[in-house]
CSV table of C-alpha atoms and ligand atoms in Angstrom, one decimal:
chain,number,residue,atom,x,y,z
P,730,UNK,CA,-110.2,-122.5,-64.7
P,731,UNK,CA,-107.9,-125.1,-63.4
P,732,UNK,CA,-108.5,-127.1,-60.0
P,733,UNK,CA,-106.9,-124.2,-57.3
P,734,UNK,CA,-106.4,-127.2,-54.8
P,735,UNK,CA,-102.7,-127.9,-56.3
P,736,UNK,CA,-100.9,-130.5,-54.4
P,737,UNK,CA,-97.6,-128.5,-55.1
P,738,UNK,CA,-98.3,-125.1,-53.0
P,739,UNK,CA,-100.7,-123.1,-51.9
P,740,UNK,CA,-100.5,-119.9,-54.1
P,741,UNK,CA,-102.5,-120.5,-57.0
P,742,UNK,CA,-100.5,-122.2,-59.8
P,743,UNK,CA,-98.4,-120.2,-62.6
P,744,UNK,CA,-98.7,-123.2,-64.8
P,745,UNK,CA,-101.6,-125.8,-64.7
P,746,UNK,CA,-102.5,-128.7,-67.1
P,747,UNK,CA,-105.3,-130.9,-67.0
P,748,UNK,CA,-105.8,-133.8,-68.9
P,749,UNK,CA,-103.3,-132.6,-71.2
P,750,UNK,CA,-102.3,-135.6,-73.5
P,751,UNK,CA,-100.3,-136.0,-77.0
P,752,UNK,CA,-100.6,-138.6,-79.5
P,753,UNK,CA,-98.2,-138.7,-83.1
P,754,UNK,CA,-100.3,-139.6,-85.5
P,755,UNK,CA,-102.1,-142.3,-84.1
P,756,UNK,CA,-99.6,-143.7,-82.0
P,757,UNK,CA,-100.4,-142.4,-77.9
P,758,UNK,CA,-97.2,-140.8,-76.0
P,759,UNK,CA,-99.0,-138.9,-73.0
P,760,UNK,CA,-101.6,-140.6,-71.3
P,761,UNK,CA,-103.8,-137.4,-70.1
P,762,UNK,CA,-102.0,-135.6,-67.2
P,763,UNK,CA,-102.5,-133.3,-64.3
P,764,UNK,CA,-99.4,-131.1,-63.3
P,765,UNK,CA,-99.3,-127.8,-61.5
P,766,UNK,CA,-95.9,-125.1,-61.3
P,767,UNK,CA,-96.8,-122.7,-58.2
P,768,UNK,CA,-94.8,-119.6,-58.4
P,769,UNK,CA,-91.1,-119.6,-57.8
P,770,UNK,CA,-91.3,-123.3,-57.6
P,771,UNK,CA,-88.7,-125.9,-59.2
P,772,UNK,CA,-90.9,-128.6,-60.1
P,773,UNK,CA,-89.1,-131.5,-61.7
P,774,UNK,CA,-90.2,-134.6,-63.9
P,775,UNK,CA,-88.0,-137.4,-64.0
P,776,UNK,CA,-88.3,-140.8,-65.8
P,777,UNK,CA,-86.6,-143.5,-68.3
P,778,UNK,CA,-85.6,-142.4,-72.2
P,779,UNK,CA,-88.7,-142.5,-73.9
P,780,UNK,CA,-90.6,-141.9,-71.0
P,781,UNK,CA,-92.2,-138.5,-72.7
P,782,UNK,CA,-90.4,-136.2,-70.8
P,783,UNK,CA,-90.0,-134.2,-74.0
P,784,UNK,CA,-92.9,-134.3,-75.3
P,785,UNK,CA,-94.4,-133.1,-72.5
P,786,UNK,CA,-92.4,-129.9,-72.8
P,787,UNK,CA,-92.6,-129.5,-75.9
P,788,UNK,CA,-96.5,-129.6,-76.0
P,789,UNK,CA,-96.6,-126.9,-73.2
P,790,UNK,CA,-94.7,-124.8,-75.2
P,791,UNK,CA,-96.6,-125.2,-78.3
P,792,UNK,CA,-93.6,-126.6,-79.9
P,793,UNK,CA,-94.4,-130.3,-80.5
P,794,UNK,CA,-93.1,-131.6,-84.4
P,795,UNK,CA,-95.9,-131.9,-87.2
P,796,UNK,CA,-97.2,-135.2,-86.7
P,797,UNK,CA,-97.9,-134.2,-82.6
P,798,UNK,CA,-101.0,-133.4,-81.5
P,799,UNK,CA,-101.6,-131.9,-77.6
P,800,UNK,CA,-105.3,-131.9,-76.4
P,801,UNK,CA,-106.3,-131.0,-73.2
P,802,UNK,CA,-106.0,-128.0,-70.4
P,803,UNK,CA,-103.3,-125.5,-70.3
P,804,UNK,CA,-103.1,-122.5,-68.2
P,805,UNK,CA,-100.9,-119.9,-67.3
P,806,UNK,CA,-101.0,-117.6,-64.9
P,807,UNK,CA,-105.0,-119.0,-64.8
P,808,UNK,CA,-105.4,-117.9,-68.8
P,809,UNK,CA,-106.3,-120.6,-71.1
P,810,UNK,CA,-102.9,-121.1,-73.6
P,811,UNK,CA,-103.8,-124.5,-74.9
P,812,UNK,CA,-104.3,-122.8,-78.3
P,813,UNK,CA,-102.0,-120.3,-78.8
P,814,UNK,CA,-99.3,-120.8,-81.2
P,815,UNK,CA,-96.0,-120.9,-79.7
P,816,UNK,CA,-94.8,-117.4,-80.3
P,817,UNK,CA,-98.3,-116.0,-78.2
P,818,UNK,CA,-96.9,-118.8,-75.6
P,819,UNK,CA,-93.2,-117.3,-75.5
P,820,UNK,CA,-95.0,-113.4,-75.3
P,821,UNK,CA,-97.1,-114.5,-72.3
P,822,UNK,CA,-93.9,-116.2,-70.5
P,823,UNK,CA,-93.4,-119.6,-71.6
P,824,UNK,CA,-90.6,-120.2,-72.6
P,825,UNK,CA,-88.3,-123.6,-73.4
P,826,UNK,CA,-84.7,-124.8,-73.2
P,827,UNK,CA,-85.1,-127.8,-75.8
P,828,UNK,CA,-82.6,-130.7,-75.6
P,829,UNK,CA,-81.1,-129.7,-78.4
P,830,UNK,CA,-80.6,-126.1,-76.9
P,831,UNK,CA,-81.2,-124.6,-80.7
P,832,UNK,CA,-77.9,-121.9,-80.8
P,833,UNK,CA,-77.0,-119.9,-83.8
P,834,UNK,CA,-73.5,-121.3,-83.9
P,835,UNK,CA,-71.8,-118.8,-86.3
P,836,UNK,CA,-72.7,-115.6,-84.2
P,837,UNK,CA,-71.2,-114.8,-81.3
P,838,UNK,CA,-72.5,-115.2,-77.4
P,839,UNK,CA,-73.9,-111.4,-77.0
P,840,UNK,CA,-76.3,-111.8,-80.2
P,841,UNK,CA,-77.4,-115.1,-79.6
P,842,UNK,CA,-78.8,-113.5,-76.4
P,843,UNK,CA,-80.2,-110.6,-77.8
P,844,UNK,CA,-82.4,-113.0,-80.3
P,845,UNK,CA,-83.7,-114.0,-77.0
P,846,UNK,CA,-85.3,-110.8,-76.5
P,847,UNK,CA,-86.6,-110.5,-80.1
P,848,UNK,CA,-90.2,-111.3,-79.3
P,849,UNK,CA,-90.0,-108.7,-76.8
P,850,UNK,CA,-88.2,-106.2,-79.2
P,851,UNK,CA,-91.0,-107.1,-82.0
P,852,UNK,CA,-93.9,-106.4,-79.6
P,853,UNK,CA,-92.3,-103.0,-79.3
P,854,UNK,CA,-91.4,-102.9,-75.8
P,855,UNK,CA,-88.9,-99.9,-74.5
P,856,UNK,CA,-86.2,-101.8,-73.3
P,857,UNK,CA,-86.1,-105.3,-74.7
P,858,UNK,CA,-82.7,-106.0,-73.7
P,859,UNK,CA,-83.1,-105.0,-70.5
P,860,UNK,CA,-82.1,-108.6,-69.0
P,861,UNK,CA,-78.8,-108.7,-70.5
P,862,UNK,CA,-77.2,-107.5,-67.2
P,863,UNK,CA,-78.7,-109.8,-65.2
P,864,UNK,CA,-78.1,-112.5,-67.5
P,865,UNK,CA,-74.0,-111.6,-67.5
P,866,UNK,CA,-74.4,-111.3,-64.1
P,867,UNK,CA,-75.9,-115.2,-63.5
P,868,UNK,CA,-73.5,-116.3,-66.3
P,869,UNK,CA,-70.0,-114.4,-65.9
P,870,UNK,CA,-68.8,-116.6,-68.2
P,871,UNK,CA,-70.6,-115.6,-71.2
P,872,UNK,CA,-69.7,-112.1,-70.3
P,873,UNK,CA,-66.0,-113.1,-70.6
P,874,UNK,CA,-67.0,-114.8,-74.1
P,875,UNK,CA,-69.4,-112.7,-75.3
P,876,UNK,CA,-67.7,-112.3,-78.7
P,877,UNK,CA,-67.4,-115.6,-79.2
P,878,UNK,CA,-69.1,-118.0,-81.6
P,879,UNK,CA,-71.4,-120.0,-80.3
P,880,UNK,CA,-70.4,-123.2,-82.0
P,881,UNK,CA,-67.1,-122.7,-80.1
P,882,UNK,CA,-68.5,-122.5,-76.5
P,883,UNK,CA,-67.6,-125.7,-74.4
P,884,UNK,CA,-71.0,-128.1,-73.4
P,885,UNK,CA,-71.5,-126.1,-70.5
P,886,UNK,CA,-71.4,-122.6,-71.8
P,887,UNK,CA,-73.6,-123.6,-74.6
P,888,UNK,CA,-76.0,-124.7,-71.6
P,889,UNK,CA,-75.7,-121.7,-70.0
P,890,UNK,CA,-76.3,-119.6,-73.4
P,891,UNK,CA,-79.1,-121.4,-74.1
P,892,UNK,CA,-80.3,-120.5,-70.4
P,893,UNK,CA,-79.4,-117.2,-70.4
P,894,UNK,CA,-81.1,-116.5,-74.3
P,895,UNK,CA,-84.7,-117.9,-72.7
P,896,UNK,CA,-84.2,-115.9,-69.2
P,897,UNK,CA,-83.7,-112.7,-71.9
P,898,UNK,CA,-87.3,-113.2,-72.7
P,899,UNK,CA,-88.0,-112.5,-69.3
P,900,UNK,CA,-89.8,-116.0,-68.5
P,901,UNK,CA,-92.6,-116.7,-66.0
P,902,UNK,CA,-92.6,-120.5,-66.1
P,903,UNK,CA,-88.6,-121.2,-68.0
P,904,UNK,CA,-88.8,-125.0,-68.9
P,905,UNK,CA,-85.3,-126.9,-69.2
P,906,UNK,CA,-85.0,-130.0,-71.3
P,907,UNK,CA,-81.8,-132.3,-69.8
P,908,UNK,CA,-80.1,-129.2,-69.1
P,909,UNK,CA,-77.2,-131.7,-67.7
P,910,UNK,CA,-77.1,-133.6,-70.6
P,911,UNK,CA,-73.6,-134.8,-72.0
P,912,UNK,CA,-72.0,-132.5,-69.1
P,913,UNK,CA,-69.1,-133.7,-66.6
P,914,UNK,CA,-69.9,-133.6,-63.3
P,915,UNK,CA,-68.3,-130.3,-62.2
P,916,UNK,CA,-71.0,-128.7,-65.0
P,917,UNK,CA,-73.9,-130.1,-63.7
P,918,UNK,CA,-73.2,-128.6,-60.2
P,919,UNK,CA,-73.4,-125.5,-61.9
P,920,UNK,CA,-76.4,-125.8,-63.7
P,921,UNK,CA,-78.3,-126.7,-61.1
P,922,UNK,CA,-76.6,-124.5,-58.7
P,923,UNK,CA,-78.2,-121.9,-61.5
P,924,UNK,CA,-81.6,-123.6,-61.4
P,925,UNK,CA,-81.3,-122.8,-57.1
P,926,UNK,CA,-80.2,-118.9,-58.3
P,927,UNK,CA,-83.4,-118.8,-60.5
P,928,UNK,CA,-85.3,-119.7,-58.1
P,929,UNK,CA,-84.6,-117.1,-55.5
P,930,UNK,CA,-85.3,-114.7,-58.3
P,931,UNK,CA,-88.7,-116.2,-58.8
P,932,UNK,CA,-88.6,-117.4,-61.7
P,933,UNK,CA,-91.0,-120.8,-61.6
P,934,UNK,CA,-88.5,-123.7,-63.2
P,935,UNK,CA,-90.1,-126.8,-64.9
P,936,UNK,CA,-87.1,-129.3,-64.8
P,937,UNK,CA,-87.1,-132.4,-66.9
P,938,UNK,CA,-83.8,-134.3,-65.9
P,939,UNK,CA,-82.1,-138.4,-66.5
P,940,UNK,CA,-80.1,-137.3,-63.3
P,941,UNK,CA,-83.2,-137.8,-60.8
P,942,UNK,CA,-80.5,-137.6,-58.1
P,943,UNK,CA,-79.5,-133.5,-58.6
P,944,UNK,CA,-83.0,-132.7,-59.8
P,945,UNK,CA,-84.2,-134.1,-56.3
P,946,UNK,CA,-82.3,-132.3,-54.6
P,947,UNK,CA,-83.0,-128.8,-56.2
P,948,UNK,CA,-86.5,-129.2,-57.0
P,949,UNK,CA,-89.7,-128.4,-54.7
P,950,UNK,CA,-92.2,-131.1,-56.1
P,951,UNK,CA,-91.6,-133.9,-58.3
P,952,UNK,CA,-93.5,-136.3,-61.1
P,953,UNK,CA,-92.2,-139.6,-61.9
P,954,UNK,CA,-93.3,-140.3,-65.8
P,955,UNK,CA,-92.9,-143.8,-66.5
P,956,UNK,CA,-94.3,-144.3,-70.6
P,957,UNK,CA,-96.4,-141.7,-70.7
P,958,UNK,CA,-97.8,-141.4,-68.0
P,959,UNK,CA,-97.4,-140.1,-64.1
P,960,UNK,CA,-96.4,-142.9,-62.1
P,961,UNK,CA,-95.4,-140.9,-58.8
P,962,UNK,CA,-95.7,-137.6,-57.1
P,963,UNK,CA,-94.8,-135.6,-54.2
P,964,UNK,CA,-93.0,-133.0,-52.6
P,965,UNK,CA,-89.5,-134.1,-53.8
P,966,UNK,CA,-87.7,-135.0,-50.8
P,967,UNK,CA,-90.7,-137.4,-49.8
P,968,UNK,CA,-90.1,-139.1,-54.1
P,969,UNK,CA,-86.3,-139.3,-53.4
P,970,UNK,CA,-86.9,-141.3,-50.1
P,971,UNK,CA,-89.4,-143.7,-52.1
P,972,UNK,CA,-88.6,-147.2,-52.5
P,973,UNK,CA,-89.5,-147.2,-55.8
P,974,UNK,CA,-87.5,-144.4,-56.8
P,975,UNK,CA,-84.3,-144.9,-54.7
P,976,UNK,CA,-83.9,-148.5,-57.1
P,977,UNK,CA,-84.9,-147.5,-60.2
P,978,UNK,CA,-83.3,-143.7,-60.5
P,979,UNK,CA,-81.0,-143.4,-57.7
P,980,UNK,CA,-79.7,-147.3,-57.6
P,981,UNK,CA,-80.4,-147.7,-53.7
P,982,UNK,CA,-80.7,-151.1,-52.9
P,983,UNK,CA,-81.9,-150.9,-49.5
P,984,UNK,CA,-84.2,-147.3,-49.5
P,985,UNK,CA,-85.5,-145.7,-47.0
P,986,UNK,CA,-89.2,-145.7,-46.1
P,987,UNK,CA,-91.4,-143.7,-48.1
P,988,UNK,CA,-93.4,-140.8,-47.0
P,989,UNK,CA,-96.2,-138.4,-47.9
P,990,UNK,CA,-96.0,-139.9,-51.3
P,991,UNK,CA,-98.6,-140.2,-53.6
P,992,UNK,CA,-98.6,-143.1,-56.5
G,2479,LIG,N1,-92.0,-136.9,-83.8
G,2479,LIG,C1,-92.3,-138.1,-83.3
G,2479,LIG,N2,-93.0,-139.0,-83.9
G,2479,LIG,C2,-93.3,-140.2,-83.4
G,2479,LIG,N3,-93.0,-140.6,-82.2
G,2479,LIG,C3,-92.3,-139.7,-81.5
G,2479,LIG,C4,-91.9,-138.5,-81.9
G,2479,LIG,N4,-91.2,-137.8,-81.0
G,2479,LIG,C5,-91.1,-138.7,-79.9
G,2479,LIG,N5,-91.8,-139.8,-80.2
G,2479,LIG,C6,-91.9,-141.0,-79.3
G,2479,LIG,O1,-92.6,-140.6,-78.2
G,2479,LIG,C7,-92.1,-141.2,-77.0
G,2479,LIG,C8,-91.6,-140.2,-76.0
G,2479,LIG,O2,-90.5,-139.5,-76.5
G,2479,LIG,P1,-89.8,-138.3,-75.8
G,2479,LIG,O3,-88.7,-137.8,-76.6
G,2479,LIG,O4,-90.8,-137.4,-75.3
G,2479,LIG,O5,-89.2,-139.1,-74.5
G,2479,LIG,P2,-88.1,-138.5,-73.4
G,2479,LIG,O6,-88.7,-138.9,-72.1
G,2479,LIG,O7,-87.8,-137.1,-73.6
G,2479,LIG,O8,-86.8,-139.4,-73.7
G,2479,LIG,P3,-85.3,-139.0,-73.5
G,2479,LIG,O9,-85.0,-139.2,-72.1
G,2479,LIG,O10,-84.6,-140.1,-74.3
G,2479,LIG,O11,-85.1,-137.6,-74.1
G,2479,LIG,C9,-91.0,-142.1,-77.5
G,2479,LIG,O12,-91.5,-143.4,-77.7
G,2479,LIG,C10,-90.6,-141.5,-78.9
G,2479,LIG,O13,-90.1,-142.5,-79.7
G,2480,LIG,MG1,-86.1,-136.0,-74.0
């Protein structure tokens, strides 16, 4: 079982890793890493291109490419997940918004989010659907272009399809890669006015973002990963306030003083 003392919360974590770390081939990208998602937290992890922000998702998921290799502690929900293949992951709750957001672009909006709920519908449970109307609900604009193809969708409804497809699975821990990526301004308030929504539904959000700034200000704790490995952490008003972050992600050139923060 994982450490219970999480930094993050008191409530025993939904997602822990310890000493998780991911080489390809032979070539390191994760130094090992300690990171804990309590409950209905937004915990965020911001850093540079390259920084293996990705990776990191992608090896909690059980989704890393060929030539990745995860080792290390993995718990959800305090059950040992570090080897289950990724569709045991997805069943158990785990599920991931990859940067490339992954959308069948020739079938409309209200399909690609019933394949959302396939696993569900393949483990034979009564109503596998059950989240559409919640999901319409969050997203009214994909009810209003449900019958549209995907590939059509602007950048920010494909966002919000890819969202809404992984909340159909009915996540515990719902990881988003970038979801801000490539968006204007106006979209990214939305999406992470979403990521506040989700929240208050208790769904736990692991939030890899570029845009340190609006992941900040939404999210409950937060890592700084800096090539490979965690360079920063702390409740994520007390990282935003850091020196160190206010001039490398924010572009503060006179930050306030630091507090409760731990390097
Ligand atoms: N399949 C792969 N094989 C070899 N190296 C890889 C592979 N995927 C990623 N890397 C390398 O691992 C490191 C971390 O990449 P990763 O994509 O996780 O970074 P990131 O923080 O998500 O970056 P970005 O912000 O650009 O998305 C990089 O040096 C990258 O080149
Ligand atoms: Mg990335």
């Amino acid at each position: 079982m994982p450490d219970r003392s999480s930094p993050a919360a008191t409530a025993p974590p939904i997602l822990s890793l310890r000493g998780l770390f991911v080489r390809y081939g032979d070539v390191p990208a994760l130094s090992p890493l300690d990171l804990d998602v309590a409950p209905g937290q937004v915990v965020t992890v911001i850093g540079p291109n390259g920084a293996g922000k990705s990776t990191l998702l992608n090896a909690i998921g059980g989704a890393l490419p060929a030539n990745g290799q995860a080792q290390g502690g993995l718990w959800l929900a305090g059950q040992d997940v570090s080897r289950w293949p990724i569709e045991q992951r997805v069943g158990a709750g785990l599920c991931l918004v990859p940067e490339s957001r992954e959308l069948f672009g020739s079938m409309n909006v209200a399909d690609n989010l019933l394949l959302g709920s396939y696993r569900r519908h393949r483990r034979g449970e009564a109503n596998p659907g059950d989240q559409l109307d919640a999901v319409y609900a969050l997203f009214p604009r994909l009810l209003e272009r449900r019958s549209q193809a995907a590939a059509t969708l602007s950048g920010g409804e494909r966002q919000m399809l890819a969202i809404g497809r992984a909340l159909m699975a009915k996540p515990a821990v719902l990881m988003l890669d970038e979801p801000s990526l490539g968006l204007a301004p106006l979209i990214v308030r939305d999406i992470f006015a979403i990521v506040t929504r989700l929240k208050a539904l208790g769904v736990a959000v692991l939030l890899v973002e570029q845009n340190a700034r609006a992941a900040l200000r939404v999210a409950d704790w937060a890592y700084v990963l800096e090539t490979g490995a965690v360079s920063l952490q702390g409740p994520a008003a007390a990282v935003a306030s850091d020196p160190r972050v206010g001039a490398t992600y924010l572009g503060r050139s006179s930050p306030a003083a630091s507090a409760g923060v731990r390097p």
